[in-house]
């Protein structure tokens, strides 16, 4: 039975059913998968503990559904098309059969290294097919993968390895990103100094540079794979066994490990990919995210492969060798469905249509957006110059914690509206509340976005710290999952996401906590205290503005700023580098010592005309001093 929705009327019917009979709705989708044993119970849940269990006691392995299932009829179909960073290197294609064999081989390699069900394995890799192979091999043997974006620093990698207690690290000698080469193994080695939990390191050869290999810890991927068998029995997993951990930033403390389960995530990734993009078997689907983020997990790997689709994996960056690269690849590979982030659209829009015009984009049928609010100008440019007004834009709202798309148009079904994520997908029950938690029942309102009922892809816990999961998402409004986003629902019931209402920034679609960046800045020997806020940035969506109090006067301000940026790069990642740094004599604090970020946000936005009530500040004078300093700096 097809689960694909093909008209607005059908969407409304299916949506009603999914809300009135969620168990019947989701089990009809679960029926279409391969199970070793059927589930006993469709759903048990409460949002207080919280505890959510979908398809209890069902037994399965997700890779049988991503791979083995397609080998019967589609073994020669292309599973992955890999486009390298450099334009002179050839495209690589792997059929479902080849991918399944590689996954089996690497599963055997991992088992030979002692990996067992439930072990955590860290992946710190370039965007090469071997990353997907390693992800799936972990899933095949029941190990929990924790992919760390290869732009993160040694410190961030080390912290994530320690938090999850990873036994094996899979990395590469280096990676190519645009005109740059990054020596990944050197960063991995630095991270390994910070941890003692890793027993083995597997190194994939990508750049061919010389890297030190520690005997009886470090192994070359190629050597281990040489004699590995192409048969590997899948580990039988319980529906609720964790499939992966993915670290993401919150408003406090260090990034937390979001844990997703096996069956629920699988069903949700499958269903949302099928419907939002209206998947057709001849599609060439390209999601430009990195596998290091949730978008890559769900819409480069799991969603497409569960549907038997052909998925494109691109190693490079949008502006290398020039700003036409995305459009050149769409033309070359005849991409039919394209999914990218507003920040990329804005930067390519700034480069101009001369980079678009040389390429034929007539293969495109659907174009998507994810990760941050898309502004009107970017939406229209995308619509006109890329979709040529023929392709619906699916503006998809979701989060690392939701596992898959939650609010989005269904392509060719839901009428789109610029900057609106439109309507909830079947099974998704959003509500808007005011700051006291009262539901805003009417349309044409603005409030805080929450979910009142679980969907299969919901976060199960934060690794090793369930209390943090409860505190973060389930205590602000008891009985609801709180997303952290502000949202408007217009007169037609369409949702438009406004942005985070907590201390989380969204920089080029990357999620960063203000506290994380402040902690890194505070490591500078001359810094006493800092406060960081996001501010509107033309390309990045949000930029990072840092207000810093120093111990002594700064002689060379440029040098000081460079030191701060280097420090943040080193501790977190270059993506977290502040765009603007201003040294201030004090910070606006309340009498109880709390920094009033609301005021700093206004100042950073350049909107100092209406700062609201500042009389509760310990030293209201500091606000004027900061404003003046910024004006002098300009
Ligand atoms: O603020 C929302 C924004 O990104 C946050 C989630 O970030 P992350 O977990 O890194 O996942 C990004 C990819 C799914 C959300 O809380 N966000 C995501 N998609 C949209 C969005 N904001 C507006 N419109 C979107 N389509």
XYZ file of C-alpha atoms and ligand atoms in Angstrom:
660
model
C 0.000 0.000 0.000
C 1.356 3.386 -0.906
C 1.809 5.833 1.926
C 2.309 8.714 -0.440
C -0.180 11.544 -0.138
C -1.195 12.935 -3.499
C -3.763 15.663 -2.898
C -4.592 18.314 -0.354
C -7.883 16.606 0.372
C -6.089 13.344 1.050
C -3.596 15.166 3.279
C -6.472 16.508 5.374
C -8.022 13.049 5.671
C -4.750 11.347 6.545
C -3.903 14.094 9.012
C -7.231 13.651 10.788
C -6.702 9.922 11.035
C -3.146 10.358 12.301
C -4.418 12.528 15.149
C -7.535 10.547 15.979
C -5.935 7.098 15.673
C -2.179 7.617 15.870
C -1.491 3.985 16.694
C -3.421 2.649 13.729
C -1.877 5.284 11.489
C 1.753 4.578 12.385
C 1.349 0.815 12.496
C -0.006 0.806 8.954
C 3.311 2.381 7.920
C 5.365 0.065 10.114
C 3.724 -2.910 8.364
C 5.632 -2.165 5.186
C 9.007 -2.899 6.775
C 10.940 -6.103 7.366
C 10.661 -7.172 11.004
C 12.326 -10.131 12.654
C 9.484 -10.077 15.138
C 6.372 -7.945 15.176
C 5.843 -5.443 17.986
C 3.542 -6.065 20.966
C 2.465 -2.535 21.617
C 2.415 0.456 19.260
C 2.898 3.312 21.711
C 3.507 3.915 25.368
C 4.290 7.423 26.435
C 4.300 10.225 28.913
C 5.890 13.651 28.562
C 6.564 13.920 32.290
C 9.374 11.399 32.915
C 9.565 11.603 29.845
C 9.238 8.152 28.332
C 8.279 7.357 24.773
C 8.291 3.821 23.358
C 7.149 3.017 19.854
C 6.586 -0.542 18.649
C 7.695 -2.174 21.913
C 9.348 -5.552 21.645
C 9.522 -5.376 17.864
C 12.774 -6.875 16.561
C 14.552 -5.628 13.472
C 17.714 -4.277 11.943
C 17.465 -0.967 10.113
C 20.112 -1.933 7.550
C 17.973 -4.829 6.354
C 15.406 -2.187 5.476
C 17.978 0.195 3.960
C 19.874 -2.419 1.985
C 18.957 -6.136 1.935
C 15.313 -5.443 1.154
C 16.255 -3.648 -2.069
C 18.633 -6.357 -3.242
C 15.808 -8.554 -4.439
C 14.582 -6.262 -7.204
C 16.925 -3.310 -7.268
C 20.406 -4.585 -6.551
C 21.929 -2.760 -9.545
C 20.165 0.490 -8.859
C 22.501 3.313 -7.837
C 22.315 3.926 -4.118
C 24.969 6.629 -3.783
C 26.355 9.086 -6.298
C 29.413 10.708 -4.834
C 30.643 14.010 -6.194
C 34.163 14.872 -5.046
C 35.435 18.269 -3.948
C 37.733 18.726 -6.941
C 36.264 19.058 -10.427
C 38.905 16.857 -12.027
C 38.247 13.821 -9.917
C 35.604 11.427 -11.268
C 32.129 10.952 -9.831
C 31.764 7.642 -7.999
C 28.648 5.503 -7.980
C 27.735 2.622 -5.704
C 24.840 0.322 -6.483
C 22.689 -1.096 -3.695
C 24.570 -4.383 -4.093
C 27.975 -2.714 -3.857
C 26.901 -0.613 -0.896
C 25.500 -3.657 0.912
C 28.745 -5.559 0.332
C 30.885 -2.709 1.598
C 28.667 -2.322 4.656
C 28.929 -6.027 5.374
C 32.676 -5.963 4.963
C 33.051 -3.044 7.321
C 30.655 -4.692 9.785
C 33.054 -7.617 9.901
C 35.994 -5.256 10.366
C 34.266 -3.635 13.332
C 33.385 -6.993 14.836
C 37.003 -8.111 14.433
C 38.062 -5.014 16.332
C 35.858 -6.193 19.172
C 32.809 -3.981 18.580
C 29.602 -5.348 20.015
C 25.956 -4.423 20.237
C 25.501 -1.283 22.316
C 29.113 -0.082 21.951
C 29.524 3.533 20.901
C 31.596 4.280 17.826
C 32.697 7.780 16.888
C 32.944 8.872 13.248
C 35.023 11.915 12.341
C 35.142 11.729 8.583
C 35.131 13.631 5.311
C 32.023 13.502 3.118
C 32.993 10.304 1.313
C 30.884 7.171 0.726
C 32.932 5.425 3.409
C 31.246 7.668 5.963
C 27.860 6.271 4.947
C 29.330 2.776 4.862
C 30.666 3.206 8.404
C 27.341 4.604 9.678
C 25.437 1.649 8.250
C 28.009 -0.872 9.445
C 27.569 0.423 12.994
C 23.816 0.022 12.637
C 24.246 -3.464 11.195
C 26.208 -4.720 14.190
C 24.041 -2.849 16.678
C 26.723 -0.360 17.676
C 25.569 3.197 18.345
C 27.118 5.681 15.934
C 28.108 9.147 17.046
C 29.086 11.209 14.018
C 31.045 14.349 14.800
C 31.132 17.005 12.060
C 34.683 17.136 10.700
C 34.783 20.919 11.189
C 34.829 20.519 14.959
C 38.032 21.002 16.944
C 40.104 18.375 18.749
C 38.678 19.570 22.042
C 35.066 19.197 20.820
C 35.835 15.779 19.378
C 37.536 14.667 22.583
C 34.612 15.888 24.695
C 32.110 13.990 22.541
C 34.188 10.820 22.594
C 34.404 10.969 26.382
C 30.759 11.811 26.923
C 29.610 8.801 24.913
C 32.460 6.524 26.016
C 33.305 5.565 22.419
C 35.423 2.486 21.951
C 36.410 2.983 18.316
C 37.137 6.100 16.276
C 36.800 6.095 12.513
C 38.542 8.958 10.765
C 40.651 9.787 7.709
C 44.133 11.042 6.973
C 42.669 14.313 5.784
C 39.870 15.998 3.925
C 39.437 18.381 1.024
C 37.155 21.339 1.547
C 37.220 23.848 -1.294
C 40.824 24.921 -1.839
C 41.809 23.742 1.640
C 43.143 20.449 2.915
C 42.564 19.616 6.558
C 44.732 17.061 8.319
C 41.987 15.188 10.160
C 44.273 12.568 11.655
C 46.336 15.268 13.386
C 43.164 16.690 14.950
C 42.002 13.188 15.880
C 45.391 12.474 17.487
C 45.108 15.640 19.549
C 41.611 14.589 20.625
C 42.911 11.134 21.530
C 45.280 12.751 24.031
C 42.197 13.956 25.877
C 40.642 10.532 26.224
C 41.541 7.010 27.203
C 38.362 5.249 26.114
C 39.230 4.674 22.431
C 40.817 1.294 21.842
C 41.123 1.336 18.038
C 41.285 3.942 15.313
C 40.409 3.186 11.703
C 41.882 5.636 9.196
C 40.454 6.012 5.711
C 42.972 7.234 3.134
C 41.573 10.275 1.362
C 44.271 12.906 0.869
C 47.232 10.530 0.832
C 49.309 12.703 3.126
C 51.742 11.160 5.559
C 50.193 10.645 8.957
C 51.580 8.983 12.058
C 49.993 5.618 12.847
C 50.242 4.213 16.347
C 50.918 0.452 16.190
C 48.160 -1.756 17.614
C 45.778 1.187 17.850
C 45.656 2.754 14.383
C 44.693 0.745 11.293
C 44.234 1.714 7.658
C 40.688 1.221 6.423
C 41.989 -0.312 3.178
C 44.132 -2.916 4.960
C 41.303 -4.037 7.222
C 38.822 -4.283 4.358
C 41.086 -6.321 2.101
C 40.103 -9.770 3.313
C 36.805 -8.964 4.955
C 33.863 -11.130 3.950
C 30.929 -9.629 2.058
C 28.485 -11.491 4.285
C 27.607 -10.180 7.724
C 24.570 -11.206 9.695
C 22.656 -8.237 11.043
C 22.366 -7.917 14.799
C 18.767 -8.233 15.874
C 17.770 -5.031 17.630
C 14.819 -4.066 19.742
C 12.631 -1.250 18.410
C 13.742 0.993 21.227
C 17.465 0.149 21.139
C 19.418 3.347 20.459
C 20.481 3.756 16.837
C 22.648 6.825 17.197
C 23.792 9.743 19.285
C 24.182 13.170 17.744
C 25.530 16.085 19.745
C 23.784 19.411 19.531
C 24.010 22.706 21.365
C 21.556 23.841 23.984
C 21.150 27.040 25.901
C 23.301 25.868 28.792
C 26.484 23.895 29.283
C 28.202 21.625 26.825
C 26.509 20.114 23.773
C 24.270 17.196 24.643
C 24.027 13.822 22.985
C 20.571 13.474 21.455
C 19.649 9.785 21.362
C 17.431 8.335 18.631
C 15.923 4.880 18.670
C 15.821 2.252 15.944
C 12.252 1.588 14.790
C 10.659 4.953 15.481
C 13.420 6.876 13.744
C 13.360 4.455 10.816
C 9.640 4.815 10.236
C 9.765 8.564 10.593
C 12.765 9.036 8.262
C 11.088 6.831 5.640
C 7.691 8.490 5.808
C 8.827 12.108 5.831
C 11.254 11.593 2.932
C 8.602 9.841 0.870
C 5.977 12.505 1.385
C 7.675 15.858 1.698
C 9.784 15.283 -1.409
C 7.161 13.116 -3.143
C 9.807 10.515 -3.839
C 9.652 8.719 -7.186
C 11.841 5.759 -8.049
C 13.731 7.567 -10.821
C 14.669 10.483 -8.566
C 18.198 11.711 -8.110
C 17.931 13.225 -4.647
C 20.527 15.663 -3.372
C 20.676 16.964 0.168
C 23.673 19.292 0.502
C 24.060 18.946 4.282
C 27.012 17.255 5.912
C 26.397 13.842 7.464
C 27.772 15.399 10.662
C 24.364 17.068 11.172
C 20.921 15.543 11.584
C 19.880 16.643 8.093
C 22.646 14.485 6.654
C 21.713 11.511 8.832
C 18.060 11.569 7.870
C 18.030 12.901 4.308
C 21.359 11.773 2.852
C 21.460 8.343 4.442
C 18.456 6.846 6.168
C 15.420 8.479 4.503
C 16.581 7.937 0.915
C 17.992 4.432 1.473
C 14.890 3.242 3.323
C 12.922 4.282 0.247
C 15.377 2.655 -2.170
C 16.322 6.037 -3.618
C 19.476 7.311 -5.302
C 21.147 9.781 -2.958
C 23.875 12.264 -3.854
C 26.748 12.919 -1.501
C 28.870 15.991 -2.184
C 32.280 16.369 -0.625
C 32.896 20.031 -1.391
C 31.515 23.481 -0.698
C 29.052 25.675 -2.637
C 31.608 28.241 -3.778
C 34.457 26.079 -5.011
C 35.817 26.389 -7.632
C 33.166 29.073 -8.016
C 29.634 29.975 -6.955
C 28.169 27.876 -9.768
C 29.187 24.551 -8.256
C 25.761 23.498 -6.951
C 24.104 24.377 -10.231
C 26.815 22.597 -12.211
C 26.275 19.425 -10.180
C 22.491 19.569 -10.588
C 23.004 19.802 -14.367
C 25.686 17.114 -14.475
C 23.875 14.547 -12.342
C 20.366 15.516 -13.475
C 19.272 16.042 -9.905
C 15.484 15.974 -9.525
C 15.037 16.957 -5.872
C 17.393 19.385 -4.196
C 17.542 20.232 -0.499
C 19.762 22.956 0.930
C 19.999 25.685 3.580
C 19.001 29.370 3.398
C 22.558 30.434 4.210
C 23.808 28.726 1.031
C 20.974 30.245 -0.985
C 21.788 33.721 0.310
C 25.488 33.453 -0.423
C 24.860 32.108 -3.940
C 22.236 34.787 -4.499
C 24.865 37.394 -3.583
C 27.213 35.889 -6.186
C 24.603 36.576 -8.861
C 22.755 34.769 -11.623
C 25.806 34.736 -13.926
C 26.789 31.649 -11.971
C 23.379 30.049 -12.465
C 22.659 30.845 -16.099
C 25.230 28.558 -17.744
C 23.502 25.477 -16.294
C 20.344 23.658 -17.227
C 18.243 23.112 -14.154
C 15.340 21.547 -16.009
C 15.747 18.196 -14.240
C 14.611 19.755 -10.938
C 11.133 18.983 -9.634
C 11.258 19.949 -5.963
C 13.588 22.293 -4.081
C 13.855 22.380 -0.323
C 15.114 24.553 2.492
C 16.126 23.625 6.034
C 17.927 24.748 9.143
C 16.879 28.362 9.673
C 14.157 30.769 8.692
C 14.333 31.627 5.003
C 13.843 35.339 4.322
C 11.474 36.563 1.579
C 14.218 37.744 -0.740
C 16.055 34.417 -0.652
C 12.778 32.507 -1.037
C 11.860 34.427 -4.191
C 15.352 34.173 -5.662
C 15.340 30.409 -5.074
C 11.880 30.136 -6.577
C 12.664 32.226 -9.638
C 16.248 31.378 -10.517
C 16.603 27.799 -9.325
C 13.077 26.372 -9.327
C 12.175 28.558 -12.347
C 8.767 28.928 -10.727
C 8.021 25.319 -11.653
C 9.270 23.607 -8.515
C 7.573 23.889 -5.161
C 9.835 25.079 -2.345
C 9.499 22.817 0.649
C 10.540 24.917 3.641
C 11.000 22.193 6.224
C 11.031 22.938 9.934
C 12.494 20.373 12.293
C 15.331 19.788 14.765
C 18.040 17.331 15.746
C 15.646 16.202 18.456
C 12.722 15.542 16.132
C 14.639 13.069 13.936
C 12.828 14.146 10.792
C 10.777 16.903 9.189
C 7.798 18.071 11.272
C 6.200 21.092 9.635
C 6.554 21.440 5.867
C 4.660 21.518 2.635
C 4.150 18.210 0.879
C 5.584 18.945 -2.560
C 2.950 19.567 -5.253
C 0.227 18.998 -2.634
C 0.386 21.808 -0.067
C 0.128 25.296 -1.568
C 3.303 27.112 -0.517
C 3.591 30.607 0.904
C 6.919 32.454 1.023
C 8.754 31.998 4.362
C 6.100 29.657 5.770
C 6.847 26.063 6.704
C 3.069 25.715 6.171
C 1.327 22.716 7.804
C 2.242 19.890 10.179
C 2.928 16.497 8.630
C 0.597 13.636 9.565
C 1.251 12.526 13.118
C 2.621 15.909 14.164
C 0.525 17.830 16.689
C 1.939 21.322 17.210
C 0.454 23.841 19.573
C 1.373 27.428 20.289
C 1.394 28.629 23.875
C 1.980 31.969 25.558
C 4.787 32.425 28.081
C 2.551 31.041 30.831
C 1.839 27.914 28.867
C -1.745 28.770 27.899
C -2.657 27.333 24.548
C -3.320 29.906 21.831
C -6.191 28.218 20.108
C -7.052 30.823 17.498
C -5.337 31.495 14.223
C -3.435 34.685 13.494
C -1.363 34.412 16.678
C 2.259 34.276 17.695
C 3.577 32.063 20.453
C 5.989 29.388 21.557
C 6.019 26.217 19.519
C 5.388 22.972 21.408
C 4.249 19.443 20.549
C 1.493 17.800 22.509
C 1.792 14.244 21.252
C 4.767 12.032 20.395
C 5.765 11.152 16.848
C 7.997 8.125 16.144
C 11.175 10.162 15.532
C 11.152 12.043 18.846
C 14.336 12.212 20.978
C 14.354 9.442 23.599
C 16.957 10.814 25.977
C 20.176 12.786 26.171
C 23.001 10.320 26.435
C 23.937 9.439 29.998
C 21.740 12.158 31.481
C 18.005 11.638 31.201
C 17.357 14.453 33.657
C 18.926 16.905 31.213
C 16.505 15.733 28.533
C 13.589 16.231 30.892
C 14.781 19.658 32.010
C 15.533 20.862 28.515
C 12.409 19.907 26.654
C 9.700 18.810 29.058
C 9.712 21.112 32.082
C 9.135 24.574 30.566
C 5.521 23.621 29.883
C 4.658 20.424 31.767
C 3.065 17.817 29.548
C 4.440 19.348 26.347
C 7.622 19.003 24.304
C 9.028 22.540 23.995
C 10.971 23.236 20.808
C 12.719 26.455 21.852
C 11.287 28.218 18.789
C 8.936 31.154 18.462
C 6.316 30.728 15.796
C 3.432 32.490 14.109
C 0.248 30.783 12.897
C -1.529 32.881 10.318
C -5.206 33.152 9.454
C -4.978 30.047 7.225
C -3.431 27.952 9.978
C -0.015 28.104 8.297
C 3.064 28.041 10.536
C 5.965 30.416 10.155
C 8.980 29.821 12.365
C 10.410 33.023 13.753
C 13.528 31.661 15.433
C 14.916 30.574 18.760
C 13.602 32.170 21.901
C 16.326 30.674 24.102
C 20.079 31.227 24.246
C 20.723 29.177 21.145
C 22.074 30.903 18.027
C 21.685 29.750 14.466
C 24.788 30.725 12.525
C 24.750 29.645 8.880
C 22.245 26.993 9.906
C 24.625 25.713 12.615
C 23.282 25.572 16.099
C 25.490 27.110 18.787
C 24.863 27.900 22.426
C 25.839 31.348 23.700
C 27.280 29.771 26.870
C 29.540 27.494 24.834
C 31.068 30.412 22.948
C 31.384 32.506 26.121
C 33.196 29.688 27.910
C 35.677 29.475 25.044
C 36.281 33.257 25.021
C 36.737 33.262 28.801
C 39.706 30.937 28.378
C 41.734 33.914 27.102
C 44.156 34.983 29.800
C 43.154 38.628 29.569
C 39.393 38.027 29.605
C 37.448 38.384 32.834
C 33.969 37.848 31.477
C 32.100 37.799 28.192
C 28.566 37.798 26.866
C 27.605 36.577 23.427
C 24.438 37.212 21.434
C 23.282 36.585 17.885
C 22.602 39.496 15.526
C 21.032 39.592 12.061
C 23.607 38.772 9.374
C 22.899 39.066 5.675
C 24.428 35.756 4.641
C 24.717 33.715 7.825
C 21.227 34.500 9.103
C 22.752 35.206 12.469
C 26.243 36.379 13.270
C 27.942 36.240 16.660
C 28.494 39.422 18.649
C 30.810 39.153 21.645
C 30.998 41.715 24.448
C 34.184 41.189 26.411
C 35.524 42.559 29.683
C 39.313 42.407 29.898
C 41.647 42.477 32.860
C 44.030 45.046 31.423
C 43.969 47.552 28.603
C 44.345 46.122 25.126
C 47.222 47.531 23.087
C 46.686 46.003 19.682
C 42.953 45.438 19.311
C 43.245 43.540 16.001
C 45.670 41.122 17.542
C 43.382 40.652 20.533
C 40.416 39.950 18.262
C 42.462 37.429 16.294
C 43.485 35.697 19.493
C 39.862 35.420 20.568
C 38.805 34.023 17.187
C 41.688 31.522 17.156
C 40.799 30.425 20.642
C 37.145 29.843 19.769
C 38.180 27.927 16.623
C 40.501 25.799 18.661
C 38.058 25.071 21.468
C 34.869 24.679 19.411
C 35.202 25.133 15.651
C 35.798 27.913 13.117
C 31.991 28.042 12.691
C 31.739 29.536 16.199
C 34.143 32.451 15.631
C 32.598 35.775 16.701
C 31.945 38.185 13.834
C 32.140 41.212 16.067
C 34.080 41.661 19.276
C 33.864 44.725 21.441
C 35.774 45.318 24.646
C 33.448 46.818 27.239
C 33.921 48.181 30.767
C 30.984 46.157 32.135
C 27.917 44.147 31.196
C 24.279 45.026 31.824
C 23.417 42.890 34.829
C 20.470 42.701 37.126
C 20.975 43.137 40.848
C 21.072 39.365 41.177
C 23.960 39.223 38.695
C 22.108 37.929 35.639
C 23.226 39.345 32.295
C 20.318 41.000 30.490
C 20.854 39.598 27.034
C 17.729 41.251 25.761
C 19.569 44.592 25.990
C 22.737 43.244 24.393
C 20.694 41.748 21.562
C 19.112 45.121 20.850
C 22.494 46.848 20.910
C 23.964 44.190 18.604
C 21.055 44.667 16.210
C 21.829 48.383 16.175
C 18.393 49.142 17.573
C 19.135 51.286 20.602
C 16.061 53.490 20.377
C 13.903 51.214 22.452
C 15.856 49.239 25.003
C 12.894 48.741 27.296
C 13.111 49.016 31.050
C 16.723 49.263 32.206
C 16.025 50.542 35.678
C 16.391 47.080 37.184
C 20.031 47.047 36.169
C 22.729 47.197 38.797
C 24.493 49.908 36.787
C 22.254 51.364 34.055
C 25.106 53.676 32.969
C 26.972 50.781 31.450
C 24.419 50.569 28.639
C 25.284 54.041 27.338
C 28.980 53.320 27.608
C 28.592 50.186 25.473
C 26.508 52.032 22.873
C 29.146 54.732 22.602
C 31.966 52.238 22.260
C 30.174 50.538 19.400
C 29.626 53.850 17.653
C 33.315 54.737 17.974
C 34.210 51.319 16.573
C 32.021 51.816 13.525
O 15.289 27.260 15.178
C 14.922 26.172 14.370
C 15.845 26.111 13.178
O 16.874 25.212 13.522
C 16.667 24.676 14.827
C 17.098 23.254 14.884
O 18.456 23.166 14.615
P 19.155 21.752 14.412
O 18.791 20.870 15.538
O 20.597 22.014 14.179
O 18.483 21.148 13.130
C 18.605 21.811 11.922
C 18.107 20.940 10.798
C 16.854 20.238 11.006
C 15.194 24.866 15.062
O 14.873 24.864 16.427
N 15.172 25.644 11.964
C 15.281 24.436 11.373
N 14.564 24.395 10.241
C 13.964 25.596 10.109
C 14.345 26.387 11.208
N 13.884 27.637 11.368
C 13.033 28.123 10.448
N 12.642 27.432 9.365
C 13.074 26.180 9.142
N 12.692 25.528 8.056
